[in-house]
GROMACS .gro file of C-alpha atoms in nm:
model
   84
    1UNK     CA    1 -24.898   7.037  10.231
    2UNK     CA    2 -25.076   7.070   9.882
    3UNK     CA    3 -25.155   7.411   9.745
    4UNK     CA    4 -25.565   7.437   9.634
    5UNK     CA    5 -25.464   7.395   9.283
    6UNK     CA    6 -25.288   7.052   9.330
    7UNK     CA    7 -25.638   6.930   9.493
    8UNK     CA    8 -25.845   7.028   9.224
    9UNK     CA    9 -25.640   6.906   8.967
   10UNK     CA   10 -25.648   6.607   9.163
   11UNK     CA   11 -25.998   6.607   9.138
   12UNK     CA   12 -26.014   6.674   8.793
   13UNK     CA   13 -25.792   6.397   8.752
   14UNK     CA   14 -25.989   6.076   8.963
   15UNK     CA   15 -26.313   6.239   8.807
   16UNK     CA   16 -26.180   6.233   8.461
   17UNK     CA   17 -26.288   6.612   8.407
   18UNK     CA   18 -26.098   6.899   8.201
   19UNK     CA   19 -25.887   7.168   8.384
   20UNK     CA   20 -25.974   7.502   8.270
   21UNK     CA   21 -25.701   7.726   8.394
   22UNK     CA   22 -25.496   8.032   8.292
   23UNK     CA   23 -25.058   7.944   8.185
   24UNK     CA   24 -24.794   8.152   8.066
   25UNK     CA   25 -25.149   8.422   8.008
   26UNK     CA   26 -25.280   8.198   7.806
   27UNK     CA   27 -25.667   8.013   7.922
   28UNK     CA   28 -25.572   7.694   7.857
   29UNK     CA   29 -25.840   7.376   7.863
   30UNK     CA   30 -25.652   7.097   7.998
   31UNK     CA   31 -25.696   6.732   8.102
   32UNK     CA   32 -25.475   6.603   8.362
   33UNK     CA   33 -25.297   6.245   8.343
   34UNK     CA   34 -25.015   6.236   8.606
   35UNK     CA   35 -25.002   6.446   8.924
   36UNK     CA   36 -24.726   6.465   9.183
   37UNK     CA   37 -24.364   6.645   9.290
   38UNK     CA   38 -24.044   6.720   9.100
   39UNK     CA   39 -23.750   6.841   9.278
   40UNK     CA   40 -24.032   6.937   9.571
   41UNK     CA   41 -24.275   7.161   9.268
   42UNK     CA   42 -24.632   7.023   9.237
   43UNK     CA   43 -24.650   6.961   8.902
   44UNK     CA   44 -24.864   6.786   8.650
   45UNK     CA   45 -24.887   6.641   8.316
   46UNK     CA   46 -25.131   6.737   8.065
   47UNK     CA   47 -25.303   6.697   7.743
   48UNK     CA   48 -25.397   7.055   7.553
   49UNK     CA   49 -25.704   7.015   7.399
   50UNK     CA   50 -25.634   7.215   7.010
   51UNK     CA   51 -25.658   7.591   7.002
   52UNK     CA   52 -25.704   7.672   6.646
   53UNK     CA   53 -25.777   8.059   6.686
   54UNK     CA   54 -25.477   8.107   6.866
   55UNK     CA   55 -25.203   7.960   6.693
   56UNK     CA   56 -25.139   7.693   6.445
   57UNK     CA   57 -24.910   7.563   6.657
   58UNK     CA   58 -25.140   7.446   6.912
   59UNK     CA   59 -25.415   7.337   6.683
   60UNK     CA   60 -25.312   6.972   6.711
   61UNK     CA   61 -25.299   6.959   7.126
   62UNK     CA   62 -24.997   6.898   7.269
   63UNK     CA   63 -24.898   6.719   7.615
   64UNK     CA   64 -24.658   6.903   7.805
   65UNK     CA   65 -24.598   6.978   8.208
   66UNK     CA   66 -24.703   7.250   8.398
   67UNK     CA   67 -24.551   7.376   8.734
   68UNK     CA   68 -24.933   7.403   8.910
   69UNK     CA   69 -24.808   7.691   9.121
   70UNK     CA   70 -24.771   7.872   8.762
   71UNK     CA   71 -25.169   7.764   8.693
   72UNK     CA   72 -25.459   7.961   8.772
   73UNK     CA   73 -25.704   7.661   8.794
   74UNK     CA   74 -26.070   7.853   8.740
   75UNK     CA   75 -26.319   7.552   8.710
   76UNK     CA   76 -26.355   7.186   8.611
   77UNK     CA   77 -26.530   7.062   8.329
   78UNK     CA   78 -26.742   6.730   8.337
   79UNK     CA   79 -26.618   6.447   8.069
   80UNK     CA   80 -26.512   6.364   7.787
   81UNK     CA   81 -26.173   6.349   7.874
   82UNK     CA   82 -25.907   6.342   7.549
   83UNK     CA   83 -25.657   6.154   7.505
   84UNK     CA   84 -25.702   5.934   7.795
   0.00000   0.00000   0.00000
């Protein structure tokens, strides 16, 4: 059975909208390009849109996975999705 987060992620993924969720304490905005299970973990694979305040190590946006059981999805955003 999928958690809530894995649905809306999903969702954010077939609509083509931006995650907006909080990883590692960080709010992150996110857009989703694979979805599915590793070793039985819902997990997906994302593109970080740039965070320039934050560090400059994430002003360039970086894809990376993220275990969505660590993710604390808190809304969708309509298009444009990046990096698509």
């Amino acid at each position: 059975m999928s958690t809530i987060n894995y649905g809306r992620v999903r969702e954010a993924l077939l609509k083509k909208q931006q995650v907006v969720a909080e990883y590692n304490g960080h709010i992150r905005e996110l857009c989703p390009h694979v979805i599915g299970r590793k070793n039985g973990r819902e997990q997906a694979l994302f593109y970080q849109l740039p965070i320039p305040l934050i560090s400059p190590l994430d002003s360039g946006g970086i894809r990376h996975p993220v275990p969505i059981q660590s993710a604390m999805v808190f809304r969708l955003n309509p298009p444009p999705l990046v990096g698509a």
